[in-house]
Coordinates of C-alpha atoms in Angstrom, one line a residue:
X14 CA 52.7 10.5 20.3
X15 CA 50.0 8.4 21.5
X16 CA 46.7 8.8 20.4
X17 CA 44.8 7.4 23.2
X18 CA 42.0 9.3 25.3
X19 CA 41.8 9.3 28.8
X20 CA 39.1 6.6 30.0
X21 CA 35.2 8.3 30.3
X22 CA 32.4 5.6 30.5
X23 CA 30.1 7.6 28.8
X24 CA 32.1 7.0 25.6
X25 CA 32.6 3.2 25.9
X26 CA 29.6 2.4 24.0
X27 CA 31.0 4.4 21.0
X28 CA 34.5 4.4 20.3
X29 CA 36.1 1.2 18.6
X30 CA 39.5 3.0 20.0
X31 CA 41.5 2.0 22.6
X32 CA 40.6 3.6 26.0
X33 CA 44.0 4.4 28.7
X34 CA 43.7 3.3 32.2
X35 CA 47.4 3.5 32.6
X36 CA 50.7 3.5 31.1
X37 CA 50.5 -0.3 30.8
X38 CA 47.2 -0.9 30.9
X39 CA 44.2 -0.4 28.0
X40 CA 40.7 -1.5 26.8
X41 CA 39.4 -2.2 23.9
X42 CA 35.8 -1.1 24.7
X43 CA 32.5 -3.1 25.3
X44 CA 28.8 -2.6 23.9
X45 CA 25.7 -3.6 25.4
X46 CA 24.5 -4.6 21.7
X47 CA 25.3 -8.1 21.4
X48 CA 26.9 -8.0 24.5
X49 CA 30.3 -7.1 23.5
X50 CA 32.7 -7.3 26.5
X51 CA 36.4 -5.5 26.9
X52 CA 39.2 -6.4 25.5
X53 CA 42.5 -5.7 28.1
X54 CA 45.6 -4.8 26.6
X55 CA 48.5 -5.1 29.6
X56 CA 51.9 -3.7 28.0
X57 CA 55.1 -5.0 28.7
X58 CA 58.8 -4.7 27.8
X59 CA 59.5 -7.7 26.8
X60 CA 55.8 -8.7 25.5
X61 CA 52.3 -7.7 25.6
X62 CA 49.2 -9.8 27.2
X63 CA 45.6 -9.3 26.0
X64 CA 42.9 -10.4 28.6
X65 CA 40.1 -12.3 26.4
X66 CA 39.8 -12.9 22.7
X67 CA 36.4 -11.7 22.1
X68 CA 33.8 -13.0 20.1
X69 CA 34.4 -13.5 16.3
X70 CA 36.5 -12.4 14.0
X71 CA 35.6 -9.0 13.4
X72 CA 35.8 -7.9 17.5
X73 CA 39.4 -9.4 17.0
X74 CA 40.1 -7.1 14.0
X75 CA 38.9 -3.9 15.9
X76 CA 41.0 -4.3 18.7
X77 CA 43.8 -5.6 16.7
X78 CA 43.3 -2.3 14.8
X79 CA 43.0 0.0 17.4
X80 CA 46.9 -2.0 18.6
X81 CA 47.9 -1.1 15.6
X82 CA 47.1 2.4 15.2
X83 CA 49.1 3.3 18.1
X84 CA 52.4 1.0 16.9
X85 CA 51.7 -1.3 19.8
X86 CA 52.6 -4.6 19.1
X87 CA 50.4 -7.5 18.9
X88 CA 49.7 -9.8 22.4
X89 CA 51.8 -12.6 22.6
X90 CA 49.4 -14.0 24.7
X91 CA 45.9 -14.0 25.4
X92 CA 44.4 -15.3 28.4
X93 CA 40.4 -16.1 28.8
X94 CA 38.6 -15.2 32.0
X95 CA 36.1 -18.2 31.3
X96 CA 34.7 -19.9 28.6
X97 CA 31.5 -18.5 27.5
X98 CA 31.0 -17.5 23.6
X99 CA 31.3 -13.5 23.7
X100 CA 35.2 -14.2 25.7
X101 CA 36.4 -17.4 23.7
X102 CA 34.6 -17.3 19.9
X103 CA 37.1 -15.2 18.9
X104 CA 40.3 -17.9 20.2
X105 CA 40.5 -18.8 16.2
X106 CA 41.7 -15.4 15.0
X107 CA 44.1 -14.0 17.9
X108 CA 48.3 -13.4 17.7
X109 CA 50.1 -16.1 19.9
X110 CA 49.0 -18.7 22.2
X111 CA 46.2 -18.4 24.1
X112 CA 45.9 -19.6 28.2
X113 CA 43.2 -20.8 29.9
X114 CA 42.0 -22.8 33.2
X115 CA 41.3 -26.9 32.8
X116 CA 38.0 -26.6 33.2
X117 CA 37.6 -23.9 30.3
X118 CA 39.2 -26.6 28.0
X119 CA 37.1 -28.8 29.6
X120 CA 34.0 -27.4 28.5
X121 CA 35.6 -25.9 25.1
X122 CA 36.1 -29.4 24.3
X123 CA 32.0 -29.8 24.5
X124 CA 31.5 -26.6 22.5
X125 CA 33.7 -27.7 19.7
X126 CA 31.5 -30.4 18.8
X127 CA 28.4 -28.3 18.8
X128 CA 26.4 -28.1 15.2
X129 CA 25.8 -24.2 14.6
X130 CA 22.1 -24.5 13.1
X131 CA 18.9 -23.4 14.3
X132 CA 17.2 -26.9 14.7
X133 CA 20.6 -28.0 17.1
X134 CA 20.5 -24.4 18.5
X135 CA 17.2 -24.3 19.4
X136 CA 17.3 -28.1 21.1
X137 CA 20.3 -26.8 23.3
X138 CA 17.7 -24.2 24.6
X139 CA 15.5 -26.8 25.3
X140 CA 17.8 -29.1 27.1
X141 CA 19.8 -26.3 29.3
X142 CA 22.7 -26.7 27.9
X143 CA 22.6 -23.3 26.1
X144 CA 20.5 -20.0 26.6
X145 CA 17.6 -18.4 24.1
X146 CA 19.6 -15.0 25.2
X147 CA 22.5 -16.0 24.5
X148 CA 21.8 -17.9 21.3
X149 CA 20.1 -14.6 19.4
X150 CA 23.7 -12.4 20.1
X151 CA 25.3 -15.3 18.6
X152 CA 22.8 -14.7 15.2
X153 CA 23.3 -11.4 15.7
X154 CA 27.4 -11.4 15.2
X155 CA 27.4 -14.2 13.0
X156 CA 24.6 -13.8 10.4
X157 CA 26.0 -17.1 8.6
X158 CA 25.8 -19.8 11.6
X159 CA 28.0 -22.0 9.2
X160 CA 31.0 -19.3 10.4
X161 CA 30.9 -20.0 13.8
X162 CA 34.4 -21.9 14.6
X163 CA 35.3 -22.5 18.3
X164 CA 38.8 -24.0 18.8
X165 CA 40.3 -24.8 22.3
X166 CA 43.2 -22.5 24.5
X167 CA 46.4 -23.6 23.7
X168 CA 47.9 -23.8 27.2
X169 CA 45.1 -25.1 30.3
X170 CA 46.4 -24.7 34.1
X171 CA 44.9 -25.9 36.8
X172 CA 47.5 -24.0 39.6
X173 CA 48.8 -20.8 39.3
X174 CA 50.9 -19.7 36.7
X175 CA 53.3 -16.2 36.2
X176 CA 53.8 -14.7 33.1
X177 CA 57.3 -12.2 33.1
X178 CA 56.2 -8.9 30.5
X179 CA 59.7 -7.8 31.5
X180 CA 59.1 -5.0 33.6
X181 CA 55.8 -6.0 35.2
X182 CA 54.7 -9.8 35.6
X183 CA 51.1 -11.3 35.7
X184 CA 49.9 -13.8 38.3
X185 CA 47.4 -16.5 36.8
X186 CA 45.0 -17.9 38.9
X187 CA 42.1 -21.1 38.2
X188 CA 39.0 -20.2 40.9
X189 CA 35.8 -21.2 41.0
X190 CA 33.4 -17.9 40.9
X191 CA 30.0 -16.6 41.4
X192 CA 29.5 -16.7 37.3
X193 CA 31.4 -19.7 36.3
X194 CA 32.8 -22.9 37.5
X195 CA 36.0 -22.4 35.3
X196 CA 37.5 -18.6 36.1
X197 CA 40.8 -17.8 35.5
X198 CA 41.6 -14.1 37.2
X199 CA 44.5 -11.9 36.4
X200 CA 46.5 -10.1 38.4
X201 CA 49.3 -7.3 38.0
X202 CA 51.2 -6.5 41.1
X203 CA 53.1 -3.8 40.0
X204 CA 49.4 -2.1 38.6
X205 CA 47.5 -3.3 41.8
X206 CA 45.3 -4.0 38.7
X207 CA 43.0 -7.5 38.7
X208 CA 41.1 -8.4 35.7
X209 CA 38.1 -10.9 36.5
X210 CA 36.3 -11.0 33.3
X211 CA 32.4 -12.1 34.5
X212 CA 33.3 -14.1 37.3
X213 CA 31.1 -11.4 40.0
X214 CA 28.2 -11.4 37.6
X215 CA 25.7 -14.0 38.6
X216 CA 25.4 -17.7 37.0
X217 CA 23.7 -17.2 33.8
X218 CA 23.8 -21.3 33.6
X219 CA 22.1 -21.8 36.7
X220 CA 18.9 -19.4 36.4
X221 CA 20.8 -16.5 37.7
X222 CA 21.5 -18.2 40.9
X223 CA 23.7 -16.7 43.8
X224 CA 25.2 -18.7 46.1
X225 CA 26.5 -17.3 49.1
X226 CA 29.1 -19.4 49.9
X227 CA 30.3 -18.8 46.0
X228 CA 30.6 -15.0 46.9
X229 CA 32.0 -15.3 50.5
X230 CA 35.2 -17.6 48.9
X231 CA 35.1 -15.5 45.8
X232 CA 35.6 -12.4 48.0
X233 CA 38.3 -13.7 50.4
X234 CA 40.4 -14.8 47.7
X235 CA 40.0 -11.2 45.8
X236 CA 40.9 -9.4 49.3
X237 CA 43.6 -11.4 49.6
X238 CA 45.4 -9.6 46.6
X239 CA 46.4 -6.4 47.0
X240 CA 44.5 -4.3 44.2
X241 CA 43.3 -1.3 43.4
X242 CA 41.5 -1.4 40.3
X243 CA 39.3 -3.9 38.9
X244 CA 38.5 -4.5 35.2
X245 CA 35.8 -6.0 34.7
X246 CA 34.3 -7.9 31.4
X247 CA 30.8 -5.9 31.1
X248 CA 30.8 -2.7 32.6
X249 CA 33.5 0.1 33.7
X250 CA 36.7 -0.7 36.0
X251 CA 35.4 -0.6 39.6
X252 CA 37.9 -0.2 43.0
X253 CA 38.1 -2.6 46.0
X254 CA 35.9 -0.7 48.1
X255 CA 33.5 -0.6 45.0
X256 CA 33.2 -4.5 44.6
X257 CA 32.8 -5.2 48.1
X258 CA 29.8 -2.6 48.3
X259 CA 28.9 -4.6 45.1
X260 CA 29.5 -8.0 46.6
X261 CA 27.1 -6.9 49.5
X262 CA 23.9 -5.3 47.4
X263 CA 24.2 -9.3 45.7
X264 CA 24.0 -11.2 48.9
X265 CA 21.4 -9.1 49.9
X266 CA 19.4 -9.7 47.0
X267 CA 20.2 -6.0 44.9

């Protein structure tokens, strides 16, 4: 018997168990501290998919953990909603291949030759090309810099791509998004589930900018799927109806 607790937000920020949404679908939770996202667990018949790989080695052991403990077997693949550290540090340690859109290689590529010290860290501040926030979480999870070790997605698309679990299939799909240039959103038909990582948050990279037209062609596209429930990178699984309303308080400058 499963061991698996219904989902309560309340408890995300202190269980390192997996939380149920449904029969096929489960989260590894996130934290605040550090800023942690979820981990997504989709279950198939023929294979499982996990939806990001997390930051470092340890956030892949927990979830990998929490798999085990309730005889699930390990993703054979693991796809990343964008590039940024907290969903792609941990590509190193995951089971399988790992998917991601061209332009996530893209800027991997660039990130792989980054020196982890405080004198290069601190000049990427300086220059824009990395974020003083962002930068101390990184400390924060990897107390020895000189641990850090970023490696590329096995597989980049630039179309969409299907994946077959068996009994449910995922559709892949490269989009531009309000958070990043390089998204890459999942969706399950069968679930009316989509999985978005961070791409509705605003553009960290950009001083927090929000474009309009970014949000306008990031919510046609989303309405054009047929969903229900939407699992999100940094805070609990919303509905359609709740990121429109969403969609609307950013444009209007909530």
């Amino acid at each position: 018997m499963l061991s698996l607790k219904p989902y309560k937000p309340q408890d995300a920020e202190k269980q390192l168990s997996l939380i149920k949404h449904t029969d096929r679908i489960y989260s590894f939770p996130m934290s605040k501290i550090n800023d942690r996202p979820f981990l997504y667990y989709i279950r198939g018949e023929k294979f499982s998919v996990a939806v990001d790989a997390g930051q470092s080695p340890l956030h892949v052991e927990q979830f990998y953990n929490s798999l085990k403990e309730n005889n699930f077997p390990l993703p054979e693949y693991t796809v990343l909603t964008h590039w940024h550290w907290d969903h792609s540090f941990g590509i190193p340690y995951v089971n399988g291949k790992t998917i991601g859109s061209e332009l996530s290689k893209q800027q991997l590529d660039i990130v792989k030759t980054w020196e982890w010290t405080e004198d290069a860290m601190k000049q990427r501040e300086l220059s824009g090309e990395d974020l003083e926030m962002i930068n101390n979480d990184i400390r924060a999870v990897y107390p020895d810099l000189n641990t850090v070790k970023v490696e590329n997605v096995d597989i980049a698309i630039s179309e969409k791509m299907e994946l077959d679990l068996g009994d449910i299939h995922l559709e892949l799909y490269p989009r531009d998004s309000i958070h990043s240039r390089d998204a890459l959103l999942i969706y399950c038909p069968e679930e009316k589930a989509l999985f978005v990582g961070d791409a509705d948050c605003k553009d960290c990279y950009n001083n927090w900018e929000v474009l309009p037209e970014r949000v306008e062609n990031y919510r046609a596209f989303i309405n054009s799927l047929d969903f229900d429930n939407y699992y999100i990178g940094h805070d609990n699984p919303d509905t359609k109806e709740g990121v429109n309303k969403y969609l609307d308080d950013l444009l209007n400058g909530n």
